[in-house]
Coordinates of N, CA and C in Angstrom, one line a residue:
M135 N -6.8 -27.1 -11.4 CA -5.6 -26.1 -11.2 C -5.1 -25.3 -9.7
N136 N -4.0 -25.4 -10.0 CA -3.2 -25.4 -8.6 C -3.8 -23.6 -8.6
E137 N -4.9 -23.5 -7.3 CA -5.2 -21.9 -7.3 C -4.3 -21.2 -7.2
S138 N -2.9 -20.9 -6.1 CA -2.5 -20.0 -6.0 C -1.8 -19.9 -7.7
A139 N -1.9 -20.1 -8.7 CA -1.5 -20.0 -10.2 C -3.1 -19.3 -11.0
R140 N -4.0 -18.9 -10.1 CA -5.2 -18.4 -10.5 C -5.2 -17.2 -11.6
T141 N -5.8 -17.0 -12.7 CA -5.0 -16.6 -13.7 C -6.1 -15.2 -13.4
L142 N -5.4 -13.8 -13.2 CA -6.2 -12.5 -12.9 C -6.6 -11.8 -14.3
G143 N -6.0 -11.8 -15.2 CA -5.8 -11.3 -16.6 C -4.7 -10.5 -16.5
P144 N -4.3 -9.8 -17.9 CA -3.3 -8.8 -17.6 C -3.8 -7.5 -17.2
G145 N -2.2 -7.3 -16.8 CA -1.9 -5.7 -15.8 C -2.7 -6.0 -14.8
R146 N -2.9 -6.9 -14.1 CA -3.9 -7.4 -12.9 C -2.5 -8.1 -11.5
R147 N -2.8 -8.1 -10.7 CA -2.5 -9.0 -9.9 C -2.5 -9.1 -8.2
W148 N -2.2 -9.8 -7.4 CA -2.9 -10.1 -6.3 C -1.6 -9.6 -5.4
C149 N -2.7 -8.7 -4.2 CA -1.6 -7.9 -3.3 C -2.4 -8.4 -2.1
V150 N -1.1 -8.5 -0.6 CA -2.0 -9.0 0.5 C -1.3 -7.8 1.3
L151 N -2.2 -7.2 2.4 CA -2.0 -5.9 2.9 C -2.4 -6.0 4.4
P152 N -1.2 -5.6 5.2 CA -1.5 -6.0 6.6 C -2.8 -5.5 7.2
D153 N -3.3 -6.0 8.7 CA -3.7 -5.3 9.1 C -3.4 -4.5 10.1
D154 N -2.3 -3.4 10.0 CA -2.1 -2.8 10.6 C -2.0 -1.2 10.7
K155 N -2.4 -0.5 11.8 CA -3.6 0.8 11.7 C -2.6 2.1 11.4
D156 N -0.7 1.7 11.5 CA -0.3 2.9 11.3 C 0.0 3.0 9.8
W157 N 0.0 1.3 9.2 CA 0.4 1.6 7.9 C -0.9 2.0 6.7
L158 N -1.8 1.6 7.2 CA -3.1 1.5 6.8 C -3.3 3.2 7.1
R159 N -3.0 3.9 8.1 CA -3.0 5.1 8.1 C -2.0 6.3 7.3
D160 N -1.3 5.6 6.7 CA -0.1 6.1 5.7 C -0.8 5.9 4.5
L161 N -1.3 4.8 4.1 CA -2.3 4.7 3.0 C -3.0 5.5 2.4
R162 N -3.8 5.7 3.6 CA -4.7 6.9 3.4 C -4.4 8.3 3.3
T163 N -3.5 8.9 4.2 CA -3.0 10.2 4.1 C -2.1 10.3 2.8
M164 N -1.2 9.5 2.4 CA -0.4 9.2 1.4 C -1.3 9.9 0.4
G165 N -2.2 9.1 0.0 CA -3.4 9.6 -0.8 C -4.1 11.1 -0.5
D166 N -4.8 11.1 0.3 CA -5.4 12.1 0.4 C -4.7 13.7 0.9
R167 N -3.6 13.5 1.0 CA -3.1 14.5 1.4 C -2.0 14.6 0.9
L168 N -1.4 14.5 0.6 CA 0.2 14.4 0.0 C 0.4 14.2 -1.6
L169 N -0.7 13.3 -1.7 CA -0.4 13.1 -3.7 C -1.2 13.7 -4.2
D170 N -2.3 14.2 -3.4 CA -3.7 14.9 -3.9 C -2.8 16.3 -4.0
H171 N -2.4 16.9 -3.1 CA -1.6 18.0 -3.1 C -0.3 18.4 -4.5
L172 N 0.2 17.2 -4.6 CA 1.0 17.4 -5.9 C 0.3 17.4 -6.8
A173 N -0.6 16.8 -6.9 CA -1.9 16.4 -8.4 C -2.2 18.1 -8.5
A174 N -2.7 18.3 -7.6 CA -3.7 20.0 -7.6 C -2.5 20.9 -8.2
A175 N -1.5 20.9 -7.9 CA 0.0 21.8 -8.5 C 0.6 21.4 -9.7
A176 N -0.2 20.2 -10.1 CA 0.6 19.5 -11.3 C -0.5 19.9 -12.4
A177 N -2.0 20.1 -12.0 CA -2.8 20.0 -12.7 C -3.3 22.1 -13.2
L178 N -2.2 22.5 -12.3 CA -2.2 24.2 -12.8 C -2.2 24.4 -14.2
D179 N -2.7 25.2 -15.2 CA -2.0 26.1 -16.0 C -0.9 26.4 -16.4
D180 N -0.8 27.1 -15.0 CA 0.5 28.3 -14.6 C 1.1 27.6 -13.7
D181 N 2.2 26.5 -13.9 CA 2.7 25.7 -13.1 C 4.3 26.5 -12.4
P182 N 4.0 27.3 -11.2 CA 4.6 27.9 -10.5 C 6.4 27.2 -10.1
W183 N 5.8 25.4 -10.0 CA 7.0 24.9 -9.0 C 7.7 24.3 -10.5
E184 N 7.2 24.4 -11.6 CA 8.1 23.6 -12.4 C 8.3 21.9 -12.2
L185 N 7.1 21.6 -12.0 CA 7.5 20.2 -11.5 C 7.6 19.1 -12.4
P186 N 8.5 18.5 -12.2 CA 8.9 17.3 -13.0 C 7.8 16.3 -13.4
A187 N 8.0 15.9 -14.7 CA 6.8 15.3 -15.0 C 6.6 13.7 -14.3
A188 N 5.5 13.5 -13.9 CA 5.1 12.6 -13.0 C 3.6 11.9 -13.0
P189 N 3.0 11.0 -12.5 CA 1.7 10.6 -12.6 C 1.2 10.7 -11.3
Y190 N 1.2 12.3 -10.9 CA 0.7 12.7 -9.6 C -0.6 12.2 -9.2
A191 N -1.3 12.2 -10.1 CA -2.8 12.3 -9.7 C -3.2 10.7 -9.9
E192 N -2.6 10.1 -10.9 CA -3.1 8.7 -11.0 C -2.7 7.7 -9.6
A193 N -1.2 8.5 -9.4 CA -0.7 7.8 -8.0 C -1.5 8.2 -6.7
A194 N -2.0 9.5 -6.9 CA -3.0 9.7 -5.5 C -4.5 8.7 -6.0
T195 N -4.8 8.8 -7.1 CA -5.9 7.7 -7.4 C -5.6 6.1 -6.9
A196 N -4.5 5.7 -7.1 CA -4.5 4.4 -6.9 C -4.4 4.3 -5.7
C197 N -3.7 4.5 -4.1 CA -4.4 5.3 -2.7 C -5.4 5.1 -2.6
D198 N -6.4 5.7 -3.3 CA -8.1 6.0 -3.1 C -8.3 4.8 -3.8
R199 N -8.3 3.8 -4.3 CA -8.7 2.9 -5.1 C -8.1 1.7 -4.1
V200 N -6.7 1.5 -4.0 CA -7.0 0.4 -2.6 C -7.6 0.7 -1.5
V201 N -7.7 1.5 -1.0 CA -8.2 2.1 0.5 C -9.9 1.8 0.3
S202 N -10.8 2.2 -0.8 CA -11.8 1.7 -1.1 C -12.2 0.3 -1.2
M203 N -11.0 -0.9 -1.7 CA -11.4 -2.1 -1.6 C -11.3 -2.7 -0.2
L204 N -10.8 -2.2 0.5 CA -10.5 -2.6 2.2 C -11.9 -2.4 2.9
P205 N -11.9 -3.3 3.5 CA -13.4 -3.6 4.5 C -12.9 -2.5 5.8
A206 N -14.3 -1.8 6.2 CA -14.6 -0.8 6.9 C -14.0 -1.1 8.4
R207 N -13.7 -1.9 8.7 CA -13.2 -2.6 9.7 C -11.6 -2.7 10.1
A208 N -11.2 -2.3 8.5 CA -9.7 -2.9 8.5 C -8.8 -1.9 9.6
G209 N -7.6 -2.1 10.5 CA -7.1 -1.7 10.9 C -7.4 -1.3 12.4
G210 N -8.6 -1.8 12.5 CA -9.5 -1.9 14.0 C -8.6 -3.2 14.9
G211 N -8.1 -4.2 14.3 CA -7.7 -5.4 15.4 C -8.8 -6.3 15.1
L212 N -9.8 -6.2 14.4 CA -11.1 -6.7 15.0 C -11.1 -8.2 14.2
G213 N -10.5 -8.3 13.2 CA -10.2 -9.7 12.4 C -9.2 -10.3 13.1
L214 N -9.1 -12.1 13.2 CA -8.7 -12.6 13.6 C -8.4 -13.8 12.3
L215 N -7.2 -14.5 12.3 CA -7.1 -15.4 11.5 C -6.6 -16.5 12.7
L216 N -7.1 -18.2 12.5 CA -5.8 -18.8 13.3 C -5.2 -19.8 12.6
S217 N -3.9 -20.0 12.7 CA -3.4 -21.1 12.5 C -3.8 -22.3 12.7
P218 N -3.0 -23.3 12.3 CA -3.8 -24.8 11.8 C -3.7 -25.5 13.2
T219 N -2.9 -25.0 14.2 CA -3.2 -25.0 15.7 C -4.2 -24.4 16.5
G220 N -4.8 -23.5 15.8 CA -5.7 -22.7 16.7 C -5.4 -21.5 17.4
T221 N -3.8 -21.1 16.7 CA -3.0 -19.9 17.7 C -3.8 -18.7 16.7
P222 N -4.3 -17.7 17.2 CA -4.6 -16.4 17.0 C -3.4 -15.6 16.6
Q223 N -3.7 -14.7 15.4 CA -2.9 -14.1 14.8 C -3.4 -12.8 13.7
P224 N -3.1 -11.8 13.7 CA -3.7 -10.8 13.0 C -3.8 -11.0 11.7
T225 N -4.8 -10.7 10.9 CA -5.6 -11.0 10.0 C -5.2 -10.2 8.7
V226 N -4.8 -10.5 7.8 CA -4.5 -9.8 6.2 C -5.7 -9.5 5.3
H227 N -5.5 -8.8 4.3 CA -6.4 -8.0 3.6 C -5.8 -8.6 2.2
A228 N -6.5 -9.2 1.4 CA -5.8 -9.5 0.0 C -7.3 -9.1 -0.9
L229 N -6.6 -8.6 -1.8 CA -7.2 -7.6 -3.3 C -6.0 -7.9 -4.3
V230 N -7.2 -7.5 -5.4 CA -6.3 -7.8 -6.5 C -6.2 -5.9 -7.2
V231 N -4.7 -5.8 -7.5 CA -4.6 -4.2 -8.0 C -4.3 -4.5 -9.2
E232 N -4.7 -3.1 -9.1 CA -4.0 -2.8 -11.3 C -2.5 -2.7 -11.3
C233 N -1.4 -2.8 -11.9 CA -0.2 -2.8 -12.4 C -0.1 -1.3 -12.5
D234 N -0.8 -1.0 -13.2 CA -0.6 0.8 -13.9 C -1.1 1.3 -12.3
D235 N -1.2 1.2 -11.4 CA -1.6 1.6 -10.3 C -0.5 1.8 -9.7
L236 N 0.3 0.5 -9.4 CA 2.0 0.4 -8.7 C 2.8 1.3 -9.5
D237 N 2.8 1.2 -11.1 CA 3.6 1.7 -12.0 C 3.5 3.3 -11.3
A238 N 2.5 3.9 -11.1 CA 2.3 5.3 -11.0 C 2.7 5.6 -9.5
L239 N 2.4 5.0 -8.6 CA 3.1 5.4 -7.4 C 4.6 5.2 -7.7
W240 N 5.3 4.1 -7.9 CA 6.7 3.7 -8.3 C 7.6 5.3 -8.8
E241 N 6.8 5.8 -9.9 CA 7.2 6.7 -10.6 C 7.6 8.1 -9.2
V242 N 6.2 7.9 -9.2 CA 6.5 9.3 -8.4 C 7.1 9.3 -6.8
L243 N 7.0 7.8 -6.4 CA 8.2 7.9 -5.2 C 9.4 8.2 -5.9
T244 N 10.3 7.6 -7.1 CA 11.7 7.8 -7.9 C 11.5 9.2 -7.6
R245 N 11.0 10.3 -8.4 CA 10.9 11.8 -8.0 C 11.1 12.6 -6.6
L246 N 10.2 11.4 -6.1 CA 10.3 12.0 -5.0 C 11.8 12.1 -4.2
H247 N 12.4 10.6 -4.3 CA 13.9 10.8 -3.6 C 14.6 11.2 -4.8
R248 N 14.7 11.7 -5.9 CA 15.6 12.6 -6.7 C 15.6 13.8 -6.1
A249 N 14.1 14.3 -5.6 CA 14.1 15.8 -4.5 C 14.8 15.7 -3.4
L250 N 14.7 14.5 -3.2 CA 15.6 14.7 -1.7 C 17.5 14.9 -2.0
D251 N 17.5 14.4 -2.8 CA 18.7 14.5 -3.5 C 19.1 15.5 -3.8
E252 N 18.4 16.1 -4.1 CA 18.6 17.7 -4.5 C 18.8 17.9 -6.1
E253 N 18.6 17.1 -7.0 CA 18.4 17.0 -8.3 C 18.2 18.1 -8.9
P254 N 18.9 18.6 -10.1 CA 18.5 19.9 -10.6 C 17.0 19.5 -11.1
G255 N 16.1 20.5 -11.2 CA 14.7 20.4 -11.7 C 13.5 19.8 -10.8
T256 N 14.4 19.4 -9.5 CA 13.3 19.2 -8.6 C 13.4 20.1 -7.3
E257 N 13.5 21.2 -7.5 CA 13.3 22.1 -6.4 C 11.9 22.7 -6.3
G258 N 11.1 22.8 -7.0 CA 9.5 23.0 -6.8 C 8.9 21.8 -6.3
L259 N 9.1 21.1 -6.5 CA 8.5 19.5 -6.2 C 9.0 19.3 -4.5
L260 N 10.2 19.5 -4.3 CA 10.7 19.3 -2.7 C 9.9 20.7 -2.0
D261 N 9.9 21.6 -2.6 CA 8.7 22.9 -1.8 C 7.7 22.3 -1.4
L262 N 6.9 22.1 -2.7 CA 5.4 21.5 -2.5 C 5.3 20.1 -1.1
V263 N 6.7 19.5 -1.1 CA 6.6 18.4 -0.2 C 7.0 19.2 1.3
G264 N 7.4 20.0 1.2 CA 7.9 20.8 2.3 C 6.6 21.5 2.9
Q265 N 5.4 21.9 2.1 CA 4.3 22.7 2.4 C 3.4 21.7 2.8
A266 N 3.2 20.7 2.2 CA 2.3 19.5 2.7 C 2.7 19.6 4.2
G267 N 4.1 18.7 4.3 CA 4.7 18.7 5.5 C 4.3 19.7 7.0
A268 N 4.5 20.7 6.3 CA 4.1 21.9 7.1 C 2.7 21.8 8.1
E269 N 1.7 21.4 6.7 CA 0.3 21.4 7.4 C 0.0 20.2 7.9
W270 N 0.3 19.2 8.0 CA 0.6 18.1 8.4 C -0.5 17.6 9.9
G271 N 0.2 18.8 11.0 CA -0.2 18.5 11.7 C 0.7 19.2 12.7
D272 N 0.6 18.5 14.3 CA 1.6 18.7 15.3 C 2.1 17.4 15.9
P273 N 3.3 17.1 15.6 CA 4.8 17.9 14.5 C 3.9 18.1 13.4
P274 N 5.0 19.2 12.9 CA 5.0 18.7 11.0 C 5.8 17.6 10.8
R275 N 5.8 17.2 9.0 CA 6.7 16.4 9.2 C 7.2 17.3 7.6
S276 N 8.8 16.7 8.0 CA 10.1 17.0 7.1 C 9.7 16.4 5.8
P277 N 10.0 16.6 5.0 CA 10.2 16.0 3.6 C 10.3 14.7 3.3
R278 N 11.5 14.7 3.9 CA 12.0 13.0 4.1 C 11.0 12.0 4.9
C279 N 10.5 12.5 6.0 CA 9.5 11.5 6.5 C 8.5 11.7 6.0
L280 N 8.0 11.8 5.2 CA 6.7 11.6 3.9 C 7.3 10.8 3.0
V281 N 8.2 11.3 2.8 CA 8.8 10.1 1.7 C 8.7 8.7 2.0
S282 N 9.3 9.1 3.5 CA 9.5 7.5 4.1 C 8.8 6.8 4.3
Q283 N 7.6 7.4 4.6 CA 6.2 6.9 4.8 C 5.7 6.8 3.5
L284 N 5.5 7.4 2.5 CA 5.3 6.9 0.9 C 6.0 5.6 0.7
E285 N 7.1 5.3 0.8 CA 7.8 4.1 0.7 C 7.8 3.4 1.4
R286 N 7.0 2.9 2.5 CA 6.9 1.9 3.3 C 5.1 1.7 2.5
V287 N 4.3 2.5 2.1 CA 3.3 1.7 1.5 C 3.5 1.4 0.2
V288 N 4.5 1.7 -0.2 CA 4.9 1.4 -1.5 C 5.6 -0.2 -1.9
A289 N 6.4 -0.3 -0.4 CA 7.0 -1.5 -0.5 C 6.3 -2.7 0.0
V290 N 5.2 -2.4 0.4 CA 3.9 -3.4 0.7 C 3.1 -3.8 -0.3
L291 N 2.7 -2.8 -1.2 CA 2.0 -2.8 -2.7 C 2.8 -3.4 -3.2
E292 N 3.9 -3.3 -3.5 CA 4.9 -3.6 -4.6 C 5.3 -5.3 -4.3
F293 N 4.8 -5.7 -3.4 CA 5.8 -6.9 -2.8 C 5.0 -8.0 -3.6
D294 N 5.6 -8.9 -4.4 CA 4.9 -9.5 -5.3 C 5.9 -11.4 -4.9
T295 N 5.2 -11.9 -4.3 CA 6.1 -13.4 -4.4 C 4.9 -14.5 -4.6
F296 N 5.5 -15.5 -4.5 CA 4.9 -16.8 -5.2 C 3.9 -16.9 -3.4
A297 N 4.4 -16.9 -2.5 CA 3.9 -16.5 -0.5 C 2.6 -15.1 -0.6
V298 N 2.9 -14.6 -1.3 CA 1.8 -13.5 -1.5 C 0.8 -14.2 -2.5
R299 N 1.0 -14.6 -3.5 CA -0.3 -15.2 -4.3 C -1.0 -16.1 -3.8
T300 N -0.1 -17.1 -3.1 CA -0.6 -18.1 -2.2 C -1.8 -17.9 -1.5
L301 N -1.0 -16.8 -0.9 CA -2.0 -16.3 1.0 C -3.6 -15.5 0.4
A302 N -2.8 -14.7 -0.6 CA -4.0 -14.1 -1.6 C -5.3 -15.1 -1.9
V303 N -4.9 -16.0 -2.6 CA -6.1 -16.9 -2.8 C -6.5 -17.6 -1.8
V304 N -6.4 -18.4 -0.9 CA -6.3 -18.3 0.1 C -7.4 -17.9 0.9
M305 N -6.8 -16.3 0.7 CA -7.8 -15.3 1.6 C -9.1 -15.2 0.8
T306 N -9.2 -15.3 -0.1 CA -10.5 -15.4 -0.8 C -11.3 -16.1 -1.5
D307 N -11.0 -17.4 -1.2 CA -11.5 -18.4 -1.4 C -12.9 -18.9 -1.0
E308 N -13.7 -19.9 -0.9 CA -15.3 -20.0 -1.0 C -14.9 -19.6 0.6
K309 N -14.2 -20.8 1.6 CA -14.2 -20.6 2.9 C -13.8 -19.2 3.6
A310 N -12.9 -18.8 2.8 CA -12.8 -16.9 3.4 C -14.2 -16.2 3.3
R311 N -15.0 -16.5 2.1 CA -15.9 -15.5 1.6 C -16.8 -15.9 2.6
E312 N -17.2 -17.5 2.7 CA -18.3 -17.7 3.6 C -18.4 -17.2 5.3
A313 N -16.6 -17.2 5.6 CA -16.3 -16.9 7.2 C -16.6 -15.3 7.1
G314 N -16.3 -14.4 6.3 CA -16.7 -12.8 6.2 C -18.3 -13.1 6.3
E315 N -19.0 -13.3 5.8 CA -20.7 -13.4 5.7 C -21.0 -13.3 7.0
T316 N -20.5 -14.7 7.7 CA -21.4 -15.0 8.9 C -20.7 -14.8 9.8
G317 N -19.0 -13.8 9.9 CA -18.2 -13.1 11.0 C -17.9 -14.5 12.0
T318 N -17.6 -15.4 11.6 CA -17.1 -16.5 12.0 C -15.4 -16.4 11.9
V319 N -14.6 -17.0 12.8 CA -12.9 -17.1 12.7 C -12.5 -17.8 11.4
R320 N -11.5 -17.3 10.6 CA -11.0 -18.4 9.7 C -10.1 -18.7 9.9
T321 N -9.5 -20.1 9.9 CA -8.6 -21.1 10.2 C -7.7 -21.1 9.3
L322 N -6.6 -21.1 8.7 CA -5.4 -21.2 7.8 C -5.5 -22.9 8.2
D323 N -5.3 -23.4 6.5 CA -4.7 -25.0 6.5 C -3.0 -24.9 6.6
D324 N -2.3 -25.5 6.2 CA -1.3 -25.8 6.6 C -0.3 -25.0 5.1
T325 N -0.9 -25.1 4.1 CA -0.6 -23.8 3.0 C -0.8 -22.7 3.2
G326 N -1.7 -21.9 3.8 CA -2.3 -21.1 3.9 C -1.5 -20.0 4.9
Q327 N -0.6 -21.0 6.1 CA -0.3 -21.0 7.2 C 1.5 -20.3 6.4
T328 N 1.7 -21.4 5.9 CA 3.0 -21.3 5.3 C 3.6 -19.9 4.8
A329 N 2.4 -19.3 3.9 CA 2.3 -18.0 2.9 C 2.0 -17.1 3.9
Y330 N 1.2 -17.0 5.1 CA 1.2 -16.3 5.7 C 2.6 -15.8 6.6
E331 N 3.3 -17.0 7.0 CA 4.6 -16.6 7.8 C 5.6 -16.0 7.1
S332 N 5.4 -16.5 5.3 CA 6.4 -15.6 4.7 C 6.1 -14.4 4.8
V333 N 5.0 -14.1 4.1 CA 4.5 -12.9 4.0 C 4.8 -11.6 5.1
T334 N 4.9 -12.4 6.6 CA 4.7 -11.6 7.6 C 5.9 -11.2 7.7
A335 N 6.8 -12.3 7.8 CA 8.2 -12.0 8.4 C 8.8 -11.1 6.9
A336 N 8.6 -11.0 5.6 CA 9.0 -10.1 5.2 C 8.3 -8.9 5.7
W337 N 7.6 -8.4 5.7 CA 6.8 -6.9 6.6 C 7.3 -6.4 7.8
S338 N 8.4 -7.4 8.3 CA 8.3 -7.0 9.6 C 9.4 -5.6 9.7
T339 N 10.3 -5.8 8.8 CA 11.0 -4.5 8.7 C 10.3 -3.4 8.2
T340 N 9.9 -3.9 6.9 CA 8.9 -2.8 6.2 C 7.9 -1.9 7.4
L341 N 7.4 -2.3 8.3 CA 6.3 -2.0 8.8 C 6.7 -1.4 10.3
Q342 N 8.0 -0.8 10.5 CA 8.2 -0.3 11.8 C 8.4 0.8 11.2
P343 N 7.8 1.6 12.3 CA 7.9 3.4 11.9 C 9.1 4.3 11.5

Protein backbone atom coordinates (compact mmCIF):
# COMPACT_ATOMS: atom_id res chain seq x y z
CA MET A 1 0.00 0.00 0.00
CA ASN A 2 1.20 3.51 -0.75
CA GLU A 3 1.87 4.85 2.73
CA SER A 4 0.75 8.35 1.78
CA ALA A 5 -2.73 6.86 1.36
CA ARG A 6 -2.77 5.19 4.79
CA THR A 7 -6.35 5.15 6.01
CA LEU A 8 -7.05 6.82 9.33
CA GLY A 9 -10.76 6.18 9.48
CA PRO A 10 -13.68 8.57 9.12
CA GLY A 11 -13.51 11.96 10.81
CA ARG A 12 -9.73 12.02 11.22
CA ARG A 13 -6.84 13.28 9.10
CA TRP A 14 -3.13 13.94 9.10
CA CYS A 15 -1.73 17.29 10.12
CA VAL A 16 1.86 18.58 10.00
CA LEU A 17 2.87 21.43 12.29
CA PRO A 18 5.98 23.63 12.27
CA ASP A 19 8.50 23.65 15.10
CA ASP A 20 8.07 27.42 15.14
CA LYS A 21 8.02 28.88 18.65
CA ASP A 22 5.84 31.87 17.69
CA TRP A 23 3.22 29.73 15.95
CA LEU A 24 3.21 27.21 18.79
CA ARG A 25 2.82 30.03 21.32
CA ASP A 26 -0.19 31.28 19.38
CA LEU A 27 -1.66 27.78 19.39
CA ARG A 28 -1.32 27.52 23.17
CA THR A 29 -2.49 31.01 24.04
CA MET A 30 -5.44 31.03 21.65
CA GLY A 31 -6.87 28.04 23.48
CA ASP A 32 -5.95 29.04 27.02
CA ARG A 33 -6.63 32.76 26.90
CA LEU A 34 -8.98 33.67 24.06
CA LEU A 35 -11.16 30.65 23.30
CA ASP A 36 -11.50 29.63 26.96
CA HIS A 37 -12.54 33.21 27.72
CA LEU A 38 -15.26 33.07 25.07
CA ALA A 39 -16.37 29.59 26.13
CA ALA A 40 -16.76 30.68 29.76
CA ALA A 41 -18.94 33.62 28.72
CA ALA A 42 -21.05 31.46 26.41
CA ALA A 43 -21.65 28.97 29.24
CA LEU A 44 -23.30 31.56 31.50
CA ASP A 45 -27.02 31.01 32.01
CA ASP A 46 -27.65 34.74 31.75
CA ASP A 47 -25.46 35.73 28.81
CA PRO A 48 -25.10 39.52 29.00
CA TRP A 49 -23.12 39.60 25.74
CA GLU A 50 -25.75 37.79 23.65
CA LEU A 51 -23.03 35.88 21.85
CA PRO A 52 -23.77 34.46 18.41
CA ALA A 53 -24.00 30.68 18.51
CA ALA A 54 -20.65 28.99 17.94
CA PRO A 55 -18.71 26.02 19.38
CA TYR A 56 -16.42 28.14 21.58
CA ALA A 57 -15.73 25.38 24.12
CA GLU A 58 -15.09 22.82 21.39
CA ALA A 59 -12.63 25.18 19.69
CA ALA A 60 -10.76 25.73 22.97
CA THR A 61 -10.62 21.97 23.53
CA ALA A 62 -9.35 21.49 19.98
CA CYS A 63 -6.32 23.70 20.68
CA ASP A 64 -5.68 21.93 23.97
CA ARG A 65 -5.88 18.54 22.27
CA VAL A 66 -3.31 19.48 19.64
CA VAL A 67 -0.96 20.91 22.27
CA SER A 68 -1.24 17.70 24.32
CA MET A 69 -0.05 15.64 21.34
CA LEU A 70 3.10 17.68 20.78
CA PRO A 71 6.41 16.62 22.34
CA ALA A 72 7.60 18.60 25.35
CA ARG A 73 10.55 19.93 23.34
CA ALA A 74 8.32 21.41 20.61
CA GLY A 75 9.30 24.96 19.73
CA GLY A 76 12.72 24.67 21.32
CA GLY A 77 14.57 24.22 18.05
CA LEU A 78 16.18 21.06 19.43
CA GLY A 79 14.89 18.56 16.90
CA LEU A 80 16.53 18.48 13.48
CA LEU A 81 15.86 16.70 10.24
CA LEU A 82 18.51 16.02 7.66
CA SER A 83 17.87 16.31 3.96
CA PRO A 84 18.99 13.40 1.75
CA THR A 85 22.29 15.26 1.24
CA GLY A 86 22.80 15.70 4.99
CA THR A 87 21.75 19.36 5.26
CA PRO A 88 20.16 20.18 8.67
CA GLN A 89 16.67 21.68 8.55
CA PRO A 90 14.04 22.48 11.21
CA THR A 91 11.91 19.57 12.29
CA VAL A 92 8.16 19.31 11.93
CA HIS A 93 5.52 17.52 13.99
CA ALA A 94 3.07 15.08 12.42
CA LEU A 95 -0.11 14.07 14.19
CA VAL A 96 -3.68 12.99 13.58
CA VAL A 97 -6.44 15.53 14.22
CA GLU A 98 -10.20 15.24 14.51
CA CYS A 99 -12.11 16.88 11.66
CA ASP A 100 -14.75 18.02 14.15
CA ASP A 101 -12.06 19.96 16.03
CA LEU A 102 -11.02 21.75 12.85
CA ASP A 103 -14.64 22.51 12.01
CA ALA A 104 -15.15 24.08 15.45
CA LEU A 105 -12.09 26.29 15.07
CA TRP A 106 -13.14 27.38 11.60
CA GLU A 107 -16.67 28.20 12.75
CA VAL A 108 -15.44 30.35 15.64
CA LEU A 109 -12.94 32.10 13.38
CA THR A 110 -15.77 32.89 10.96
CA ARG A 111 -17.83 34.43 13.79
CA LEU A 112 -14.85 36.51 14.87
CA HIS A 113 -14.32 37.86 11.37
CA ARG A 114 -17.97 38.88 11.29
CA ALA A 115 -17.49 40.65 14.62
CA LEU A 116 -14.53 42.57 13.20
CA ASP A 117 -16.77 43.58 10.31
CA GLU A 118 -19.28 44.84 12.92
CA GLU A 119 -22.14 42.70 11.68
CA PRO A 120 -25.34 43.14 13.71
CA GLY A 121 -25.53 40.78 16.66
CA THR A 122 -21.76 40.46 17.10
CA GLU A 123 -21.19 43.48 19.34
CA GLY A 124 -20.89 41.38 22.49
CA LEU A 125 -18.42 38.99 20.88
CA LEU A 126 -16.21 41.87 19.79
CA ASP A 127 -16.40 43.32 23.32
CA LEU A 128 -15.26 40.01 24.84
CA VAL A 129 -12.34 39.73 22.42
CA GLY A 130 -11.40 43.29 23.35
CA GLN A 131 -11.47 42.34 27.03
CA ALA A 132 -9.17 39.38 26.39
CA GLY A 133 -6.77 41.59 24.43
CA ALA A 134 -6.71 44.27 27.13
CA GLU A 135 -5.59 41.65 29.67
CA TRP A 136 -3.09 39.97 27.35
CA GLY A 137 -0.04 41.74 28.67
CA ASP A 138 2.22 44.59 27.71
CA PRO A 139 1.38 45.71 25.15
CA PRO A 140 -2.30 44.73 25.06
CA ARG A 141 -3.65 43.13 21.87
CA SER A 142 -6.37 44.58 19.70
CA PRO A 143 -9.28 42.36 18.62
CA ARG A 144 -7.92 42.43 15.07
CA CYS A 145 -4.51 41.27 16.28
CA LEU A 146 -6.01 38.35 18.25
CA VAL A 147 -8.18 37.26 15.35
CA SER A 148 -5.12 37.42 13.09
CA GLN A 149 -3.22 35.16 15.51
CA LEU A 150 -6.07 32.65 15.55
CA GLU A 151 -6.19 32.80 11.76
CA ARG A 152 -2.50 31.82 11.59
CA VAL A 153 -3.19 28.85 13.84
CA VAL A 154 -6.20 27.67 11.87
CA ALA A 155 -4.48 28.15 8.50
CA VAL A 156 -1.72 25.68 9.42
CA LEU A 157 -4.10 23.18 11.03
CA GLU A 158 -6.44 23.29 8.03
CA PHE A 159 -3.65 22.84 5.48
CA ASP A 160 -4.41 19.50 3.83
CA THR A 161 -2.55 18.49 0.67
CA PHE A 162 -0.97 15.36 -0.73
CA ALA A 163 2.41 16.71 0.46
CA VAL A 164 1.08 17.09 4.02
CA ARG A 165 -0.21 13.52 4.05
CA THR A 166 2.99 12.16 2.53
CA LEU A 167 5.24 14.01 4.99
CA ALA A 168 3.06 12.99 7.94
CA VAL A 169 3.38 9.32 7.06
CA VAL A 170 7.15 9.64 6.59
CA MET A 171 7.46 11.40 9.96
CA THR A 172 5.51 8.68 11.78
CA ASP A 173 6.93 5.54 10.18
CA GLU A 174 9.06 2.98 11.98
CA LYS A 175 12.33 4.79 11.22
CA ALA A 176 10.93 8.01 12.69
CA ARG A 177 9.77 6.22 15.83
CA GLU A 178 13.19 4.62 16.27
CA ALA A 179 14.90 8.00 15.84
CA GLY A 180 12.60 9.52 18.45
CA GLU A 181 13.24 6.72 20.93
CA THR A 182 17.03 6.78 20.52
CA GLY A 183 17.43 10.55 20.14
CA THR A 184 19.10 10.21 16.77
CA VAL A 185 18.67 12.64 13.91
CA ARG A 186 16.27 11.54 11.18
CA THR A 187 17.34 11.71 7.54
CA LEU A 188 14.55 12.15 5.01
CA ASP A 189 14.50 10.21 1.78
CA ASP A 190 13.81 11.93 -1.54
CA THR A 191 10.04 11.48 -1.23
CA GLY A 192 10.00 12.92 2.28
CA GLN A 193 12.25 15.82 1.28
CA THR A 194 10.04 16.78 -1.68
CA ALA A 195 7.00 16.78 0.59
CA TYR A 196 8.90 18.72 3.29
CA GLU A 197 9.89 21.45 0.83
CA SER A 198 6.34 21.73 -0.49
CA VAL A 199 4.79 22.02 2.97
CA THR A 200 7.32 24.46 4.42
CA ALA A 201 7.14 26.65 1.31
CA ALA A 202 3.37 26.86 1.71
CA TRP A 203 3.86 27.94 5.35
CA SER A 204 6.27 30.76 4.49
CA THR A 205 3.63 33.50 4.37
CA THR A 206 1.38 32.08 7.09
CA LEU A 207 4.17 31.95 9.66
CA GLN A 208 5.07 35.61 9.30
CA PRO A 209 4.11 37.47 12.55
